[in-house]
Tab-separated table of C-alpha atoms in Angstrom:
chain	number	residue	atom	x	y	z
A	178	UNK	CA	-100.275	10.260	20.149
A	179	UNK	CA	-102.900	12.900	19.356
A	180	UNK	CA	-102.592	15.435	16.587
A	181	UNK	CA	-102.012	18.986	17.709
A	182	UNK	CA	-102.154	22.554	16.487
A	183	UNK	CA	-99.041	24.687	16.956
A	184	UNK	CA	-98.286	28.396	16.641
A	185	UNK	CA	-94.666	29.521	16.539
A	186	UNK	CA	-93.839	33.198	16.003
A	187	UNK	CA	-90.334	33.436	14.543
A	188	UNK	CA	-90.581	37.220	14.478
A	189	UNK	CA	-93.188	39.928	14.811
A	190	UNK	CA	-94.687	38.924	18.167
A	191	UNK	CA	-93.829	41.449	20.835
A	192	UNK	CA	-91.978	43.683	18.360
A	193	UNK	CA	-92.639	45.797	15.307
A	194	UNK	CA	-91.388	44.138	12.143
A	195	UNK	CA	-89.910	40.776	11.156
A	196	UNK	CA	-93.369	39.233	10.832
A	197	UNK	CA	-92.996	35.465	10.382
A	198	UNK	CA	-95.545	33.121	11.973
A	199	UNK	CA	-95.586	29.342	11.686
A	200	UNK	CA	-98.798	27.376	12.062
A	201	UNK	CA	-98.672	23.613	12.167
A	202	UNK	CA	-101.026	20.684	12.508
A	203	UNK	CA	-100.351	16.982	12.995
A	204	UNK	CA	-98.543	14.591	15.284
A	205	UNK	CA	-95.755	16.105	17.397
A	206	UNK	CA	-92.620	16.518	15.315
A	207	UNK	CA	-94.467	15.663	12.081
A	208	UNK	CA	-96.865	18.604	11.800
A	209	UNK	CA	-97.534	20.025	8.348
A	210	UNK	CA	-96.541	23.686	8.435
A	211	UNK	CA	-97.458	26.975	6.812
A	212	UNK	CA	-95.718	30.315	7.240
A	213	UNK	CA	-97.638	33.576	7.374
A	214	UNK	CA	-95.569	36.566	6.235
A	215	UNK	CA	-91.836	36.852	5.815
A	216	UNK	CA	-90.773	40.359	6.763
A	217	UNK	CA	-87.885	42.412	8.034
A	218	UNK	CA	-87.353	45.058	10.664
A	219	UNK	CA	-85.178	48.125	10.307
A	220	UNK	CA	-82.142	48.995	12.394
A	221	UNK	CA	-81.802	52.345	14.105
A	222	UNK	CA	-78.924	54.377	15.437
A	223	UNK	CA	-79.875	53.828	19.084
A	224	UNK	CA	-80.126	50.038	19.202
A	225	UNK	CA	-78.392	48.786	16.056
A	226	UNK	CA	-76.065	51.367	14.454
A	227	UNK	CA	-74.836	50.363	11.008
A	228	UNK	CA	-77.538	47.723	10.517
A	229	UNK	CA	-80.136	48.361	7.814
A	230	UNK	CA	-82.261	45.208	7.914
A	231	UNK	CA	-82.978	42.726	10.681
A	232	UNK	CA	-84.285	39.311	9.626
A	233	UNK	CA	-86.388	36.854	11.596
A	234	UNK	CA	-84.529	33.821	12.909
A	235	UNK	CA	-85.722	31.016	10.637
A	236	UNK	CA	-83.300	28.385	11.942
A	237	UNK	CA	-86.079	26.130	13.275
A	238	UNK	CA	-88.095	26.453	10.064
A	239	UNK	CA	-85.057	25.758	7.891
A	240	UNK	CA	-84.383	22.609	9.937
A	241	UNK	CA	-88.001	21.530	9.329
A	242	UNK	CA	-88.435	22.794	5.764
A	243	UNK	CA	-89.477	19.316	4.566
A	244	UNK	CA	-92.706	19.846	6.548
A	245	UNK	CA	-93.369	23.378	5.212
A	246	UNK	CA	-96.108	23.505	2.581
A	247	UNK	CA	-96.569	27.205	1.731
A	248	UNK	CA	-96.004	30.853	2.624
A	249	UNK	CA	-99.007	33.190	2.809
A	250	UNK	CA	-98.479	36.947	2.660
A	251	UNK	CA	-101.087	39.210	4.300
A	252	UNK	CA	-100.031	42.509	2.680
A	253	UNK	CA	-97.168	44.354	1.034
A	254	UNK	CA	-95.472	46.293	3.831
A	255	UNK	CA	-91.751	45.569	4.179
A	256	UNK	CA	-92.213	44.112	7.652
A	257	UNK	CA	-94.337	41.416	5.962
A	258	UNK	CA	-92.501	40.841	2.633
A	259	UNK	CA	-88.977	42.250	3.075
A	260	UNK	CA	-87.302	38.906	3.843
A	261	UNK	CA	-88.906	37.048	0.914
A	262	UNK	CA	-85.915	37.444	-1.448
A	263	UNK	CA	-83.528	36.247	1.264
A	264	UNK	CA	-85.371	33.058	2.287
A	265	UNK	CA	-88.034	32.041	-0.261
A	266	UNK	CA	-85.605	30.345	-2.640
A	267	UNK	CA	-84.085	28.197	0.091
A	268	UNK	CA	-87.421	27.318	1.668
A	269	UNK	CA	-88.625	26.055	-1.727
A	270	UNK	CA	-92.381	26.314	-1.225
A	271	UNK	CA	-95.065	28.273	-3.071
A	272	UNK	CA	-95.990	31.790	-1.986
A	273	UNK	CA	-99.556	33.105	-1.978
A	274	UNK	CA	-100.561	36.773	-2.132
A	275	UNK	CA	-103.279	39.029	-3.547
A	276	UNK	CA	-102.515	40.794	-6.882
A	277	UNK	CA	-101.006	44.057	-5.575
A	278	UNK	CA	-98.902	42.304	-2.940
A	279	UNK	CA	-97.879	39.615	-5.434
A	280	UNK	CA	-96.624	42.346	-7.771
A	281	UNK	CA	-94.477	43.813	-4.982
A	282	UNK	CA	-93.157	40.340	-4.129
A	283	UNK	CA	-92.472	39.578	-7.808
A	284	UNK	CA	-90.370	42.746	-8.089
A	285	UNK	CA	-88.322	41.629	-5.073
A	286	UNK	CA	-87.890	38.145	-6.532
A	287	UNK	CA	-86.852	39.610	-9.879
A	288	UNK	CA	-84.276	41.871	-8.241
A	289	UNK	CA	-82.860	38.830	-6.404
A	290	UNK	CA	-82.770	36.722	-9.591
A	291	UNK	CA	-85.481	34.402	-8.236
A	292	UNK	CA	-88.437	35.300	-10.458
A	293	UNK	CA	-89.605	32.064	-12.053
A	294	UNK	CA	-87.600	30.016	-9.534
A	295	UNK	CA	-90.025	30.645	-6.656
A	296	UNK	CA	-93.657	29.743	-7.282
A	297	UNK	CA	-95.810	32.843	-6.707
A	298	UNK	CA	-99.563	32.250	-6.685
A	299	UNK	CA	-101.963	35.160	-7.002
A	300	UNK	CA	-105.105	34.965	-4.892
A	301	UNK	CA	-108.054	36.126	-7.036
A	302	UNK	CA	-110.023	39.256	-6.160
A	303	UNK	CA	-112.907	37.158	-4.777
A	304	UNK	CA	-110.285	35.706	-2.427
A	305	UNK	CA	-111.513	32.084	-2.617
A	306	UNK	CA	-110.164	29.330	-0.405
A	307	UNK	CA	-106.811	27.608	-0.650
A	308	UNK	CA	-106.438	24.084	0.715
A	309	UNK	CA	-102.897	23.195	1.768
A	310	UNK	CA	-102.336	20.034	3.809
A	311	UNK	CA	-104.625	20.121	6.851
A	312	UNK	CA	-105.339	23.859	6.392
A	313	UNK	CA	-107.949	25.803	4.476
A	314	UNK	CA	-106.908	29.440	4.153
A	315	UNK	CA	-109.281	32.252	3.215
A	316	UNK	CA	-108.099	35.809	2.564
A	317	UNK	CA	-110.342	38.446	4.176
A	318	UNK	CA	-109.898	42.101	3.133
A	319	UNK	CA	-109.116	44.621	5.897
A	320	UNK	CA	-108.741	48.380	5.870
A	321	UNK	CA	-105.055	49.218	6.135
A	322	UNK	CA	-102.557	51.874	5.083
A	323	UNK	CA	-101.625	49.862	1.980
A	324	UNK	CA	-103.766	48.396	-0.784
A	325	UNK	CA	-105.063	44.859	-0.318
A	326	UNK	CA	-104.407	44.435	3.376
A	327	UNK	CA	-105.818	41.092	4.498
A	328	UNK	CA	-106.491	38.928	7.467
A	329	UNK	CA	-106.307	35.168	7.050
A	330	UNK	CA	-108.948	32.762	8.228
A	331	UNK	CA	-107.093	29.499	8.812
A	332	UNK	CA	-109.355	26.489	9.258
A	333	UNK	CA	-107.795	23.439	10.912
A	334	UNK	CA	-109.184	20.155	12.228
A	335	UNK	CA	-108.847	21.687	15.734
A	336	UNK	CA	-110.732	24.885	14.939
A	337	UNK	CA	-110.466	28.229	13.245
A	338	UNK	CA	-107.663	30.783	13.567
A	339	UNK	CA	-108.166	34.435	12.688
A	340	UNK	CA	-104.738	35.874	11.760
A	341	UNK	CA	-105.152	39.624	11.420
A	342	UNK	CA	-101.893	40.725	9.816
A	343	UNK	CA	-101.155	44.038	11.545
A	344	UNK	CA	-104.381	44.553	13.423
A	345	UNK	CA	-103.793	42.617	16.652
């Protein structure tokens, strides 16, 4: 059985908000996984009265959490970090973010009583490369409406993925 590359959007594809994208590489059913972003969406009076936050459906990822190696955050907008305090503790993997975004995430973790319980790694200003399982991830700065917006260059044995954050 050949190794394969998978992409599974759990939120954020075809909608605004709830950004949560799984990338995986390996043999079918045994792929090593990373998650890019962990955001929320906001309810509105027309489609979801009385609902403030809408979370991505992480059921599949929770069922496969033993294969998840890390969470990478592209930037600090709520639709990319808002679900971190609700899921990061249970997923039990390190988070990676640039300094400004990491500070926003740390404040959320502190408010949820998870600061120090969830590993939060700060990507240095020169952005460097992070090797996790079969992936090499490089943060690439992008212009955005918030400080330190980034794309991710995700190198895999099957090729290179350019994950742009918000700029699709």
